[in-house]
Amino acid sequence: MHNFSDLQLLNKMKSYIIYSFIFIAIVSAGCKKDFFNIPPQDSLSADNFYQNTEQVQASTIALYNSPWFDWNAKASWCISELLSGNAHTYSPDVINFGNFSVTGDNTQLASAWNSLYSVVAQSNALINNLKAKVPASVPASVVNNAIGEARFMRAMAYFYLVRTWGNVPIIENSLDYVNNYQINTNPVTDVYKFMINDLKFAEDNCDKMIRTGSVSQGKVSSGSASALLAKVYLYMRDYPNARLKAEQVINSGEFKLYGIDISGKTYADLFKTANNNNEESIAAIQWLGGSSYGHGNALQSFLAFNSEITGTGDGYGSVTPSIDLLTAFEPGDLRRKPTVMMQGDVYPEINQAKGGYTLPAGAVAQGMPAFIKKYVVGTPADNGGKGAAFSTGNNTYLMRYADVLLIEAEAVLAGAERTSDDAALVPFNKIRKRAGLIPKTSITIQDIYQERRMEFVFEADYWFDLGRLDGFNVTSHPKAIAIISNQERGIYSNTTPVVIWGQKYTPTDANFRLPYPTTETILNPKLLLAPVPYNFK
C-alpha cells in the first residue's frame, strides 16, 4: 500500500498519470470527437508500462483523485444538499437547485456528468489494459486487486449517476465509442445489476484489511466492496442481502466507529486532515493539499465564510445551511458544531497561530447567519503546511462505517412500521451515543432517515435518501414530496426581533430525476430516447 497523503507520491507516479490520460477513451461530454485526438507519447505505451508489481499497484492511484474533482468541488452539494433542503444559496449559477427549476443548461449538471463519466472511463482504461498488458511475471492476485479497485470506483460512479439521472449509458470499453459516440441509455435495473457485478468482483479480488488509521490504507478493500454492496441492496429494498452484507462488514472488524470503537476521537475528528484514511473510512477521494488545480480538495473554497478561515484568498460562503437543517438538530447533538458554524462558535483548530477562530457576530452570507463547517479545515499552517486556494488535503468520504451501521438498522426494520429488535437498535444507538443523544427503545423509518440526515449532511447523501423513500425505481414520490414541501427554505430577517422570511417549494415527481445536460443531448440525442436493455457479457 502507498501513502496517498504525500504529494511526492503523485510526482513519483507521474508517468502513470500521463499514461492514464492518454489511454482514456471517455464517453463523457457527449463523447466529443476532439477529445480522442490526443497526441501520442514517444516513450510511454500500454505495452511498456505495466511491467512489475509496483507499477500495477500504483496504476489505480489516479482513480482516487482528479476524475472526481468537478463532482466534489461544487456539483455534489448542488445536487445533494440544495435539492434536499439541507442548504441554501442565492448564487445565481446554482440557485435553481434549491427551488427545483434546474434545466439541462445548468453548468453543474454538466460538471457532474463529465466528472462521473471520467471516473468510469479511467476505470475502464485500467480494467481493459491490465487484462491485456500485464506480463505473467506479475502475480494474478496483484492484477485482480487493481482491477477490483477500478471496478469498485466504476460502481461508485454509476451509483451517483443512476441516482441522479435514472437511465444512463453503461460503458465497459470507452474505445468502442470513438467513432460512434451516440449511445442509448440503459434501464435503472440494468445499471444496478452492472454495479452489483462490479462490486462482487471487487469483493472477491480486492485485498482484505483491518483498518488501523494508517495513511497507507487509502485504497478500497474487499470490505469496502461489501459495504457498498449493502448500500446498493438497501436502495433496491433487497433487505435480506443488505443485512447480510452489512453484518459481514460489521463482523469482519475491519472498520471502527470514532468515539465508540476508537476512544479519544470524536465526530469532529473525522473531518480533520490529520485523520485522513481513519478506521471509519470505507472509501474516500484522496486529495493532495497544495497541489495543482484539480488534484486538491476545493470544497473549502466554496463553503468557508471568508479568507481569514482559509488563509489562501478563497472562502466565498457560496452556500450555507438552511433554516430547515438548523432546526432539525436535536438539542445537545454533538454533530451540530462540527457540521455548521453559528455566530460565536469557537474553533481552536482553525487559525491556530492566532489562537483559533470565532465566527463573529453579524457574520452573514446568502442571507443566513450560519455557515458550513464540515470539510472546512483552515489554513495551510493548520494542516501541516499543505494547502492552497481550491486545494486542501483533507479527504472527501465516499462512504463511512457509520453508514453500514444505519444500513443494518434499516435492513432489520425491513419495511415494517417499527422495530424494537436489538439487531437494529444496537447499531442505530451507537450513532446516537456518539452524537450525545438519548438512545431509542424502538425505531421507525422516519427515525432512521432523521439520523441519516444529521450524520451525513454535506456528504452527498440526503437527496438520494429522499429519492428512495417511496420505493426502488418508482416514478411517484408522495412521501418525499410531503417532507420537502414542509421544509423552510427561506432566510432569517435582518430586523429586530429576528423573524423568518419564509419560502417553501413543492417539487413534482419529475424533479427526482434531473435533466440530462443539454451539451450531452445535443451531441447524443439517443439520451432522450427510451432506454434499451443492456447486453451483459
XYZ file of C-alpha atoms in Angstrom:
537
model
C 0.000 0.000 0.000
C 1.048 3.570 -0.616
C 0.870 6.804 1.353
C -1.667 8.895 -0.541
C -1.250 11.954 1.647
C 2.146 12.873 0.239
C 2.370 14.996 -2.899
C 5.632 13.208 -3.683
C 3.603 10.105 -4.421
C 1.841 11.880 -7.251
C 5.177 13.030 -8.632
C 6.590 9.541 -8.316
C 3.736 8.167 -10.343
C 3.699 10.977 -12.891
C 4.383 8.536 -15.703
C 1.262 6.581 -14.810
C -0.907 9.668 -14.602
C 0.286 10.814 -18.020
C -0.401 7.337 -19.322
C -3.898 7.185 -17.901
C -4.992 10.384 -19.555
C -3.567 9.271 -22.890
C -5.387 5.963 -22.882
C -8.730 7.117 -21.548
C -11.374 6.994 -24.216
C -14.110 8.839 -22.473
C -17.814 8.800 -23.202
C -18.436 11.831 -21.014
C -19.057 15.257 -22.512
C -21.066 13.521 -25.207
C -18.013 11.670 -26.499
C -16.823 14.735 -28.368
C -14.565 13.536 -31.153
C -11.838 16.081 -30.468
C -11.318 14.524 -27.037
C -9.831 11.486 -28.720
C -7.348 13.445 -30.813
C -4.608 13.117 -28.197
C -1.040 13.222 -29.485
C 0.990 10.029 -28.940
C 3.736 9.922 -26.326
C 7.092 8.729 -27.673
C 8.290 6.921 -24.570
C 5.156 5.571 -22.977
C 2.648 2.959 -24.056
C 0.394 0.335 -22.576
C 2.889 -2.269 -23.727
C 5.764 -0.979 -21.618
C 4.084 0.473 -18.536
C 2.563 -2.448 -16.569
C 5.780 -4.412 -16.167
C 6.008 -5.158 -12.454
C 4.004 -5.402 -9.243
C 4.746 -1.846 -8.125
C 3.531 -0.357 -11.404
C 0.331 -2.385 -11.329
C -0.359 -1.442 -7.703
C 0.288 2.225 -8.448
C -1.844 2.231 -11.584
C -5.043 2.806 -9.612
C -3.857 5.918 -7.752
C -5.422 8.400 -10.169
C -8.858 6.819 -9.645
C -8.899 8.278 -6.130
C -8.117 11.818 -7.216
C -8.634 14.178 -10.156
C -11.518 12.464 -12.026
C -13.698 13.259 -9.021
C -12.726 16.940 -8.865
C -15.704 18.587 -10.584
C -18.185 16.304 -8.842
C -16.659 17.083 -5.458
C -15.995 20.810 -5.772
C -19.496 22.030 -6.447
C -21.820 19.651 -8.289
C -22.168 17.208 -5.391
C -23.507 19.759 -2.925
C -25.695 21.440 -5.512
C -27.422 18.147 -6.188
C -27.395 16.548 -2.757
C -27.681 19.477 -0.351
C -29.590 22.214 -2.210
C -32.170 19.860 -3.705
C -32.649 18.044 -0.393
C -33.237 21.206 1.634
C -30.072 20.918 3.709
C -28.539 24.043 2.203
C -29.427 27.497 0.947
C -27.910 29.846 -1.622
C -28.581 32.931 -3.701
C -25.630 32.223 -6.011
C -27.135 32.706 -9.480
C -25.369 29.739 -11.082
C -26.806 27.213 -8.629
C -29.887 28.779 -7.029
C -32.104 26.709 -9.339
C -31.249 23.550 -7.413
C -32.851 24.998 -4.284
C -36.136 25.922 -5.983
C -36.458 22.932 -8.344
C -36.051 24.924 -11.553
C -32.889 23.216 -12.826
C -32.679 22.815 -16.588
C -30.261 20.915 -18.783
C -28.342 24.150 -19.368
C -27.066 24.287 -15.795
C -23.276 24.048 -15.824
C -23.133 21.975 -12.645
C -25.185 19.236 -14.277
C -22.545 19.037 -16.997
C -19.781 19.081 -14.378
C -21.358 16.202 -12.505
C -21.938 14.153 -15.664
C -18.459 14.744 -17.035
C -16.714 14.057 -13.752
C -18.557 10.826 -13.007
C -18.104 9.520 -16.522
C -14.423 10.433 -16.260
C -14.238 8.051 -13.309
C -15.973 5.410 -15.435
C -13.597 5.994 -18.337
C -10.427 5.864 -16.246
C -11.699 2.714 -14.584
C -12.459 1.167 -17.966
C -9.000 2.029 -19.276
C -7.395 0.273 -16.328
C -9.645 -2.763 -16.387
C -9.095 -3.401 -20.076
C -5.382 -2.613 -20.217
C -4.493 -4.542 -17.102
C -6.161 -7.619 -18.538
C -4.273 -7.302 -21.803
C -0.866 -5.828 -20.995
C 0.449 -7.186 -17.701
C 3.144 -9.870 -18.099
C 2.788 -13.265 -16.437
C 5.590 -12.364 -14.028
C 3.163 -10.146 -12.077
C 1.064 -12.274 -9.689
C -2.561 -12.669 -10.759
C -3.685 -11.588 -7.282
C -1.974 -8.203 -7.760
C -3.622 -7.700 -11.138
C -7.045 -8.736 -9.902
C -6.767 -6.477 -6.860
C -6.091 -3.488 -9.125
C -8.964 -4.460 -11.426
C -11.150 -4.831 -8.338
C -10.281 -1.286 -7.232
C -11.196 0.016 -10.685
C -14.462 -1.902 -10.701
C -15.306 -0.537 -7.242
C -14.733 3.022 -8.449
C -16.745 2.393 -11.604
C -19.601 1.087 -9.472
C -19.387 4.093 -7.158
C -19.544 6.492 -10.110
C -22.550 4.657 -11.520
C -24.228 4.740 -8.117
C -24.178 8.536 -8.270
C -25.131 8.590 -11.963
C -28.143 6.304 -11.669
C -29.482 8.023 -8.549
C -29.157 11.427 -10.195
C -30.437 10.727 -13.708
C -32.037 7.298 -13.637
C -31.460 5.625 -17.001
C -27.846 6.208 -18.094
C -25.495 4.571 -20.625
C -23.471 1.635 -19.340
C -19.944 1.798 -20.766
C -17.442 -1.025 -20.322
C -14.930 -0.029 -23.002
C -14.856 3.615 -23.952
C -12.837 2.840 -27.066
C -15.937 1.205 -28.525
C -17.468 4.654 -28.983
C -14.617 6.624 -30.521
C -16.137 6.538 -33.989
C -19.769 6.198 -32.985
C -20.246 8.203 -29.834
C -24.029 8.257 -29.793
C -25.375 5.665 -27.393
C -28.686 4.779 -25.769
C -29.291 4.805 -22.068
C -29.865 1.556 -20.199
C -32.620 0.897 -17.647
C -32.098 1.623 -13.968
C -32.449 -2.078 -13.142
C -29.623 -2.945 -15.541
C -27.381 -0.257 -14.057
C -27.918 -1.734 -10.596
C -27.166 -5.224 -11.904
C -23.982 -3.849 -13.502
C -22.906 -2.250 -10.216
C -23.548 -5.447 -8.289
C -21.422 -7.416 -10.754
C -18.572 -4.930 -10.356
C -18.801 -4.957 -6.573
C -18.949 -8.734 -6.327
C -15.728 -8.904 -8.355
C -14.124 -6.298 -6.095
C -15.304 -8.174 -3.016
C -13.767 -11.401 -4.278
C -10.481 -9.925 -5.516
C -9.528 -6.824 -3.531
C -7.203 -7.136 -0.558
C -8.692 -7.770 2.865
C -7.702 -5.280 5.565
C -8.054 -4.401 9.203
C -8.091 -0.603 9.297
C -5.611 0.936 11.715
C -5.871 4.596 10.803
C -2.711 4.418 8.732
C -2.375 6.829 5.826
C -1.122 3.866 3.819
C -4.642 2.396 3.907
C -6.214 4.820 1.489
C -7.268 2.231 -1.047
C -10.524 0.316 -1.075
C -10.641 -3.269 0.100
C -12.792 -6.359 -0.142
C -14.665 -4.984 2.870
C -15.230 -1.676 1.091
C -16.953 -3.567 -1.710
C -19.109 -5.493 0.777
C -20.136 -2.208 2.414
C -21.132 -0.571 -0.861
C -22.976 -3.745 -1.856
C -25.003 -3.417 1.360
C -25.972 0.117 0.380
C -26.854 -0.838 -3.193
C -29.057 -3.689 -1.937
C -30.699 -1.310 0.538
C -31.655 1.057 -2.297
C -33.152 -1.907 -4.138
C -35.111 -2.823 -0.977
C -33.407 -6.194 -1.001
C -33.336 -6.186 2.780
C -32.030 -9.746 3.306
C -28.931 -9.125 1.178
C -28.439 -5.627 2.590
C -28.465 -7.106 6.094
C -26.204 -9.981 5.081
C -23.563 -7.647 3.675
C -23.841 -5.107 6.487
C -23.375 -7.830 9.092
C -20.490 -9.275 7.109
C -18.735 -5.899 7.317
C -19.606 -5.389 10.988
C -18.416 -8.850 11.974
C -15.184 -8.523 9.989
C -13.805 -5.935 12.408
C -12.181 -4.089 9.513
C -13.759 -0.709 10.278
C -14.404 1.073 13.562
C -16.521 3.976 14.736
C -14.742 7.045 16.067
C -15.810 7.814 19.622
C -17.295 4.357 20.187
C -14.855 1.711 18.955
C -11.999 4.254 18.893
C -11.828 6.228 22.126
C -10.386 9.704 22.299
C -11.714 10.576 18.857
C -14.927 12.449 18.181
C -17.247 13.056 15.256
C -15.414 16.336 14.662
C -12.121 14.470 14.296
C -13.452 12.612 11.242
C -13.159 15.783 9.193
C -9.614 16.836 10.062
C -6.846 16.363 7.527
C -4.652 14.657 10.110
C -7.216 11.835 10.293
C -7.359 11.016 6.598
C -7.886 7.287 5.981
C -9.044 6.686 9.535
C -10.599 3.479 10.821
C -14.106 4.657 9.902
C -13.266 5.451 6.277
C -14.626 2.844 3.847
C -13.800 4.751 0.670
C -12.563 8.294 0.163
C -11.269 10.639 -2.504
C -7.587 11.222 -1.771
C -6.716 14.899 -2.186
C -3.231 16.422 -2.330
C -3.126 19.674 -0.384
C -1.307 22.488 -2.153
C -1.145 20.606 -5.452
C -2.139 21.938 -8.851
C -5.740 22.741 -9.677
C -7.830 19.595 -9.939
C -5.735 17.500 -7.548
C -6.626 19.197 -4.240
C -9.919 19.417 -2.394
C -11.816 22.541 -3.485
C -14.768 22.201 -1.102
C -13.419 24.645 1.477
C -13.189 27.388 -1.128
C -16.960 27.412 -1.593
C -18.080 26.504 1.926
C -15.885 28.677 4.175
C -17.229 32.025 5.346
C -14.151 34.047 4.406
C -10.461 34.048 3.527
C -9.464 34.536 7.164
C -10.536 30.926 7.662
C -8.755 29.561 4.610
C -5.643 31.745 4.591
C -5.415 31.304 0.821
C -7.596 34.098 -0.569
C -10.674 31.976 -1.141
C -13.611 31.289 1.182
C -16.671 32.518 -0.642
C -19.587 31.352 1.511
C -21.332 30.266 -1.676
C -23.737 28.034 0.218
C -24.999 27.990 3.791
C -27.049 25.677 5.986
C -30.798 26.027 5.522
C -33.181 27.035 8.292
C -34.751 23.609 7.935
C -31.436 21.927 8.683
C -30.566 24.220 11.577
C -33.879 23.455 13.273
C -33.517 19.711 12.613
C -30.664 19.256 15.104
C -31.856 17.844 18.418
C -30.758 19.838 21.489
C -27.348 18.600 22.593
C -26.442 16.954 19.287
C -22.633 16.958 19.290
C -22.602 16.857 15.496
C -24.013 20.364 15.174
C -20.850 22.371 15.777
C -18.575 20.206 13.559
C -21.238 20.439 10.849
C -22.385 24.080 10.906
C -20.861 27.269 12.275
C -23.074 29.584 14.310
C -22.161 33.093 15.351
C -19.948 32.910 18.438
C -18.776 29.346 17.787
C -15.073 28.886 18.555
C -12.837 26.520 16.562
C -9.360 26.105 18.082
C -8.199 24.006 15.104
C -8.685 26.909 12.642
C -6.164 29.768 12.586
C -4.197 28.043 15.310
C -1.375 30.571 15.041
C -3.818 33.277 16.175
C -5.349 31.208 18.952
C -8.283 29.830 16.978
C -11.216 31.228 15.054
C -14.534 32.574 16.327
C -17.374 33.161 13.876
C -18.141 36.814 14.574
C -21.484 38.288 15.487
C -23.021 39.727 12.362
C -21.435 37.172 10.051
C -23.934 36.746 7.210
C -23.811 35.361 3.668
C -26.564 34.261 1.309
C -28.941 35.947 3.762
C -28.052 33.461 6.508
C -26.098 33.908 9.779
C -24.701 30.353 9.772
C -22.087 28.548 7.687
C -20.921 25.073 6.831
C -18.069 23.730 8.955
C -17.817 20.151 7.671
C -14.881 19.912 5.193
C -13.642 23.373 6.254
C -10.184 22.742 7.709
C -8.473 26.131 7.914
C -5.169 27.484 6.691
C -2.207 25.588 5.270
C -0.439 26.114 8.607
C -3.358 24.372 10.324
C -2.827 21.378 8.036
C 0.840 20.515 8.251
C 1.887 23.370 5.968
C -0.012 21.979 2.969
C -2.786 23.792 1.179
C -3.634 26.422 -1.392
C -6.659 28.060 -2.930
C -9.009 25.316 -4.151
C -6.518 22.760 -2.836
C -6.785 21.450 0.698
C -5.569 17.966 1.574
C -8.493 16.574 3.583
C -10.177 13.532 2.075
C -13.777 13.520 0.888
C -15.680 10.498 2.116
C -17.452 8.329 -0.415
C -18.658 6.045 2.389
C -18.128 5.724 6.149
C -18.653 2.843 8.579
C -21.462 4.806 10.253
C -23.415 4.190 7.047
C -23.063 0.422 7.457
C -24.483 0.599 10.980
C -27.531 2.535 9.817
C -27.936 0.217 6.822
C -28.024 -2.692 9.279
C -30.724 -0.958 11.323
C -32.852 -0.253 8.259
C -32.379 -3.740 6.832
C -33.579 -5.248 10.117
C -36.620 -2.939 10.052
C -37.178 -4.272 6.509
C -40.112 -2.050 5.639
C -42.031 -2.669 8.873
C -43.701 0.201 10.708
C -41.498 -0.064 13.804
C -38.948 -2.372 15.411
C -37.573 -2.966 18.905
C -35.168 -5.632 17.695
C -31.724 -5.222 19.257
C -30.209 -6.111 15.885
C -31.495 -2.721 14.702
C -31.300 -0.760 17.939
C -27.688 -1.558 18.809
C -26.111 -0.155 15.608
C -28.629 2.708 15.472
C -27.941 3.773 19.044
C -24.183 3.647 18.525
C -24.650 6.571 16.148
C -26.843 8.413 18.644
C -24.464 7.714 21.526
C -21.579 9.286 19.633
C -23.804 12.293 18.942
C -24.523 12.632 22.671
C -28.210 11.814 22.228
C -30.546 9.610 24.286
C -30.829 6.092 22.841
C -34.172 4.945 21.487
C -36.001 1.800 22.569
C -37.813 1.407 19.247
C -37.326 3.000 15.847
C -39.248 3.760 12.671
C -38.034 4.502 9.164
C -38.548 8.190 9.976
C -36.102 7.833 12.884
C -33.536 6.209 10.612
C -33.909 8.856 7.914
C -33.557 11.622 10.500
C -30.410 10.022 11.879
C -29.008 9.544 8.374
C -29.697 13.182 7.572
C -27.867 14.540 10.610
C -24.987 12.066 10.354
C -24.241 12.535 6.652
C -25.307 16.116 5.957
C -22.967 17.728 3.394
C -21.687 14.273 2.429
C -23.827 13.956 -0.730
C -26.415 11.590 0.709
C -29.756 13.060 1.841
C -31.241 13.871 -1.579
C -30.711 10.285 -2.630
C -32.300 9.055 0.604
C -35.365 11.152 -0.170
C -35.418 9.716 -3.686
C -35.699 6.145 -2.372
C -38.189 6.861 0.409
C -41.179 5.824 -1.713
C -39.565 2.723 -3.173
C -36.986 1.478 -5.635
C -37.103 2.811 -9.205
C -40.506 4.435 -8.751
C -41.986 7.410 -10.603
C -44.195 8.620 -7.759
C -42.762 10.242 -4.612
C -45.630 11.304 -2.318
C -43.753 10.748 0.972
C -40.665 12.624 -0.171
C -42.738 15.458 -1.632
C -44.629 15.793 1.657
C -41.329 16.179 3.550
C -39.831 18.653 1.106
C -42.959 20.802 0.771
C -42.861 21.414 4.526
C -39.184 22.429 4.612
C -38.340 26.024 5.446
C -36.057 27.210 2.648
C -36.242 30.918 3.421
C -33.919 33.133 5.471
C -33.811 34.920 8.792
C -34.645 38.610 8.660
C -32.142 41.365 9.410
C -34.719 43.034 11.645
C -35.142 43.187 15.414
C -36.672 40.960 16.545
C -35.486 38.388 14.014
C -38.226 36.615 12.119
C -38.245 34.060 9.336
C -38.820 35.317 5.837
C -40.324 32.084 4.705
C -40.021 30.257 1.406
C -41.338 26.791 0.653
C -41.356 24.779 -2.552
C -43.249 21.712 -3.649
C -41.355 19.536 -6.129
C -43.019 17.355 -8.721
C -42.356 13.678 -9.299
C -40.291 14.662 -12.343
C -37.859 16.623 -10.140
C -36.477 13.404 -8.664
C -34.632 12.690 -11.921
C -32.517 15.583 -13.134
C -32.442 16.531 -16.823
C -29.522 15.324 -18.889
C -27.055 18.138 -19.645
C -28.051 19.957 -22.824
C -24.482 19.720 -24.086
C -24.867 15.942 -23.952
C -28.274 15.650 -25.559
C -27.214 17.838 -28.470
C -24.268 15.565 -29.211
C -26.082 12.380 -28.250
C -29.837 12.674 -28.919
C -30.243 8.999 -28.011
C -30.118 10.053 -24.358
C -33.678 11.291 -24.823
C -34.957 8.027 -26.258
C -36.404 5.155 -24.264
C -33.721 3.045 -22.575
C -32.679 -0.240 -24.133
C -31.726 -3.385 -22.210
C -28.005 -3.811 -21.691
C -26.278 -6.760 -23.319
C -24.396 -8.241 -20.382
C -21.215 -10.051 -21.364
